[in-house]
Amino acid sequence: MPRSALLVDFALALPVALAVSFLIAWALRALFGRRLSLPLSVMTIVSVLGLSAGLFVSGWLFAGLRIWMPMTLLIAAGCSLGLSLLVAGAAVLLRRDGSGIDIRALLHAGESERVEFKETARWNVREDKKDARMEAVVAKTVAAFLNSRGGTLVIGADDEGRAVGLDRDFATLRTPDADRFELWLRDLLTTTLGKNAAALPRIRFADVDGATVCAVRCPRAPEPVFLTQGGNAELWVRVGNSTRAFGVDEALAYVAQHWRPTLATFLLGRR
């Protein structure tokens, strides 16, 4: 028999609590899918807090309970599941508006300096085949929005703002769904723009007239974003309704004007 049963119980309960919390978090992530923006690690922590709250309630309200008794375990698991559901539900509700992206309104308003439509991201419509040039166009557009005042790229809509869907792009993926498409798009932006820049855009999907459409909302980047392809680094910006690559002189002048605090900090740091 252990000389300190309480410590032994605590030592055994820790890994069990972590395992149960992870399973609850994983189940909720699977249940809500991409609607739940909270990562698995955060949901696991929430679940652990729920278990702790359940143990506290058990000890506070019921006399003589011990950690491995069925009632204690049921109360702890119930509190963990309840708190996790509450947090996940709140996160989904807060995100349900697409983080401020009204895709229907964007399609109705048409293209502008801060809105661009692309039918596909990987499929060449004219040649009816997968084409890496389409991917390059998407990366350039995102870079241009980041380097300008921000904007939204809508993929799955034609030039007239009609939703045509992402079926052709989905067909090029190992798993033809929105989650895999978002993963591919993030990888593309990471490869061409870098990890920091790739983390800036918000990617949202919506069903418009029976077609799945993707909106990539790009904020104004805090520093210049260069697109790397073929060993060259290019600065792309929005000029009116078009996307342009700046030469060296134009790029230097644009960076100096668009990111004055950043440039000043850089120059001071070089002294």
XYZ file of C-alpha atoms in Angstrom:
271
model
C 0.000 0.000 0.000
C 1.327 3.477 -0.822
C 2.174 5.659 2.146
C 0.624 8.715 0.515
C -2.400 7.586 -1.486
C -3.358 11.155 -2.351
C -0.074 11.800 -4.184
C -0.334 8.488 -6.029
C -3.899 9.297 -7.101
C -2.790 12.734 -8.295
C 0.155 11.265 -10.256
C -2.159 8.797 -11.992
C -4.894 11.369 -12.577
C -2.670 13.880 -14.421
C -1.983 11.830 -17.576
C -5.559 10.505 -17.566
C -6.923 14.049 -17.350
C -4.703 15.190 -20.239
C -5.737 12.224 -22.365
C -9.450 12.767 -21.692
C -9.118 16.503 -22.354
C -7.332 15.855 -25.629
C -10.024 13.408 -26.759
C -12.799 15.864 -25.926
C -10.983 18.671 -27.757
C -10.313 16.437 -30.771
C -13.946 15.314 -30.901
C -15.210 18.910 -30.865
C -12.730 19.954 -33.549
C -13.976 17.068 -35.691
C -17.603 17.971 -34.946
C -17.367 21.662 -35.819
C -14.721 21.298 -38.548
C -13.395 24.472 -40.152
C -16.133 26.513 -38.484
C -14.091 26.263 -35.262
C -11.042 28.518 -35.543
C -9.614 27.643 -32.104
C -6.612 25.295 -32.401
C -6.541 21.864 -30.794
C -4.101 23.034 -28.106
C -6.453 25.791 -26.934
C -9.439 23.448 -26.860
C -7.396 20.935 -24.840
C -6.568 23.600 -22.254
C -10.262 24.547 -22.059
C -11.132 20.897 -21.507
C -8.537 20.583 -18.722
C -10.035 23.635 -17.020
C -13.442 21.981 -17.289
C -12.121 18.855 -15.593
C -10.643 20.974 -12.816
C -13.955 22.771 -12.356
C -15.756 19.429 -12.198
C -13.425 18.110 -9.500
C -13.870 21.324 -7.539
C -17.662 21.040 -7.727
C -17.501 17.390 -6.647
C -15.372 18.168 -3.615
C -17.364 21.253 -2.685
C -20.868 19.782 -2.875
C -20.478 16.104 -2.018
C -18.889 14.634 1.102
C -16.703 11.542 0.968
C -16.041 11.503 -2.754
C -12.654 10.406 -4.012
C -11.053 11.055 -7.361
C -11.693 7.611 -8.897
C -15.316 7.255 -7.813
C -17.828 7.033 -10.698
C -19.776 10.099 -9.567
C -16.584 12.178 -9.418
C -15.542 11.061 -12.879
C -18.982 11.745 -14.344
C -19.160 15.236 -12.857
C -15.620 16.094 -14.007
C -16.174 14.758 -17.524
C -19.545 16.503 -17.749
C -18.090 19.863 -16.711
C -15.216 19.443 -19.145
C -17.527 18.612 -22.035
C -19.952 21.374 -21.094
C -17.284 24.078 -20.867
C -15.663 22.912 -24.096
C -18.996 22.979 -25.926
C -19.733 26.439 -24.570
C -16.389 27.853 -25.697
C -16.518 26.117 -29.090
C -20.087 27.269 -29.684
C -19.219 30.848 -28.801
C -16.194 30.769 -31.133
C -18.322 29.436 -33.994
C -21.042 32.044 -33.430
C -18.513 34.868 -33.362
C -17.017 33.594 -36.598
C -20.306 32.810 -38.316
C -20.348 36.151 -40.113
C -17.120 35.160 -41.926
C -15.075 37.678 -39.908
C -16.776 40.564 -41.649
C -16.498 39.092 -45.174
C -19.840 39.380 -46.949
C -19.031 37.423 -50.100
C -22.420 37.992 -51.703
C -22.039 41.749 -51.287
C -18.547 41.633 -52.808
C -19.801 39.741 -55.847
C -22.696 42.155 -56.268
C -20.436 45.238 -56.040
C -17.941 43.962 -58.609
C -14.183 44.279 -58.947
C -12.357 47.371 -57.725
C -9.016 48.509 -56.377
C -9.635 46.369 -53.299
C -11.606 43.452 -54.776
C -10.539 40.938 -57.420
C -12.356 37.890 -58.842
C -10.694 34.702 -60.089
C -12.586 31.760 -61.562
C -9.975 29.255 -60.431
C -6.731 29.064 -58.513
C -5.181 25.981 -60.162
C -7.194 25.173 -63.269
C -6.594 26.847 -66.628
C -10.114 27.402 -67.962
C -9.040 28.077 -71.559
C -6.700 25.096 -71.857
C -8.861 22.901 -69.589
C -5.990 21.601 -67.459
C -4.140 22.204 -64.228
C -1.704 25.086 -64.659
C 0.934 26.436 -62.255
C 0.538 29.850 -63.878
C -2.891 30.158 -62.267
C -1.303 29.588 -58.855
C 1.255 32.305 -59.577
C -1.537 34.768 -60.415
C -3.220 34.073 -57.062
C 0.058 34.603 -55.163
C 0.719 37.860 -57.031
C -2.761 39.185 -56.264
C -2.477 38.389 -52.564
C 0.976 40.007 -52.420
C -0.363 43.112 -54.169
C -3.226 43.502 -51.697
C -0.844 43.043 -48.756
C 1.508 45.660 -50.196
C -1.287 48.157 -50.834
C -4.281 49.155 -48.718
C -5.487 45.601 -48.358
C -8.293 43.901 -50.227
C -10.145 40.675 -50.922
C -9.483 38.035 -53.549
C -12.586 35.991 -54.359
C -11.814 32.618 -55.935
C -14.613 30.765 -57.673
C -16.279 33.775 -59.343
C -16.033 35.047 -62.904
C -15.303 38.615 -63.981
C -19.021 39.465 -63.871
C -19.285 38.438 -60.231
C -21.168 35.200 -60.891
C -20.337 32.335 -58.522
C -18.958 29.426 -60.563
C -17.602 27.398 -57.648
C -14.344 25.626 -56.895
C -15.155 22.182 -58.291
C -12.389 22.338 -60.911
C -9.813 23.309 -58.287
C -11.127 20.715 -55.837
C -10.675 18.021 -58.510
C -6.900 18.693 -58.532
C -6.572 17.947 -54.810
C -6.035 14.609 -53.116
C -9.085 15.297 -50.975
C -11.569 17.449 -52.910
C -12.941 19.719 -50.204
C -12.580 23.216 -48.753
C -10.277 22.170 -45.904
C -7.744 20.652 -48.281
C -8.034 23.687 -50.582
C -7.276 26.045 -47.689
C -4.287 23.911 -46.682
C -2.974 24.015 -50.252
C -3.514 27.778 -50.466
C -1.647 28.392 -47.201
C 1.236 26.251 -48.442
C 1.333 28.189 -51.717
C 1.467 31.539 -49.911
C 4.125 30.272 -47.507
C 6.306 29.103 -50.380
C 5.946 32.253 -52.470
C 5.521 35.015 -49.854
C 7.101 33.613 -46.686
C 5.619 32.375 -43.409
C 4.922 35.792 -41.882
C 3.086 37.112 -44.929
C 1.198 33.842 -45.445
C -0.261 34.109 -41.941
C -1.819 37.543 -42.585
C -4.751 36.740 -44.935
C -8.017 35.333 -43.590
C -9.514 32.578 -45.718
C -13.268 32.015 -45.628
C -15.699 29.913 -47.669
C -19.343 30.472 -48.471
C -22.082 28.772 -50.451
C -23.383 31.197 -53.084
C -26.232 29.955 -55.256
C -25.143 26.358 -54.725
C -21.472 27.033 -55.521
C -18.603 27.037 -53.008
C -16.665 30.305 -53.175
C -13.458 31.229 -51.330
C -12.659 34.742 -50.074
C -9.092 35.679 -49.134
C -9.193 38.854 -47.036
C -5.784 40.566 -47.034
C -4.924 43.351 -44.574
C -2.319 46.024 -45.204
C 0.988 44.327 -44.397
C 3.179 45.919 -41.691
C 6.245 45.511 -43.930
C 6.945 44.919 -47.624
C 5.967 41.489 -48.941
C 8.118 40.161 -51.774
C 6.984 37.360 -54.044
C 9.741 34.847 -54.739
C 9.622 32.846 -57.950
C 12.379 31.549 -60.184
C 14.977 32.822 -57.747
C 13.789 36.429 -58.085
C 12.043 38.586 -55.491
C 9.380 40.932 -56.851
C 7.267 43.648 -55.248
C 3.658 43.498 -56.474
C 1.148 46.275 -55.741
C -2.371 47.298 -56.712
C -2.607 50.132 -59.210
C -6.274 50.899 -59.686
C -8.024 47.645 -60.608
C -4.844 45.963 -61.809
C -1.898 44.157 -60.207
C 1.582 45.364 -61.172
C 5.176 44.395 -60.462
C 7.456 47.318 -59.633
C 11.006 47.624 -60.861
C 13.854 48.330 -58.441
C 13.577 52.137 -58.532
C 9.784 52.086 -58.307
C 9.917 49.546 -55.493
C 12.362 51.627 -53.441
C 10.244 54.757 -53.840
C 7.035 52.884 -53.032
C 8.482 51.232 -49.920
C 9.826 54.573 -48.674
C 6.404 56.170 -49.045
C 4.175 53.268 -47.982
C 6.174 52.062 -44.956
C 7.855 55.226 -43.667
C 8.103 54.115 -39.976
C 9.453 50.710 -41.001
C 12.022 52.240 -43.349
C 13.112 54.795 -40.748
C 13.559 52.059 -38.150
C 15.603 50.024 -40.626
C 17.857 52.954 -41.498
C 18.393 53.834 -37.847
C 19.270 50.258 -37.078
C 21.934 50.251 -39.793
C 23.791 53.193 -38.268
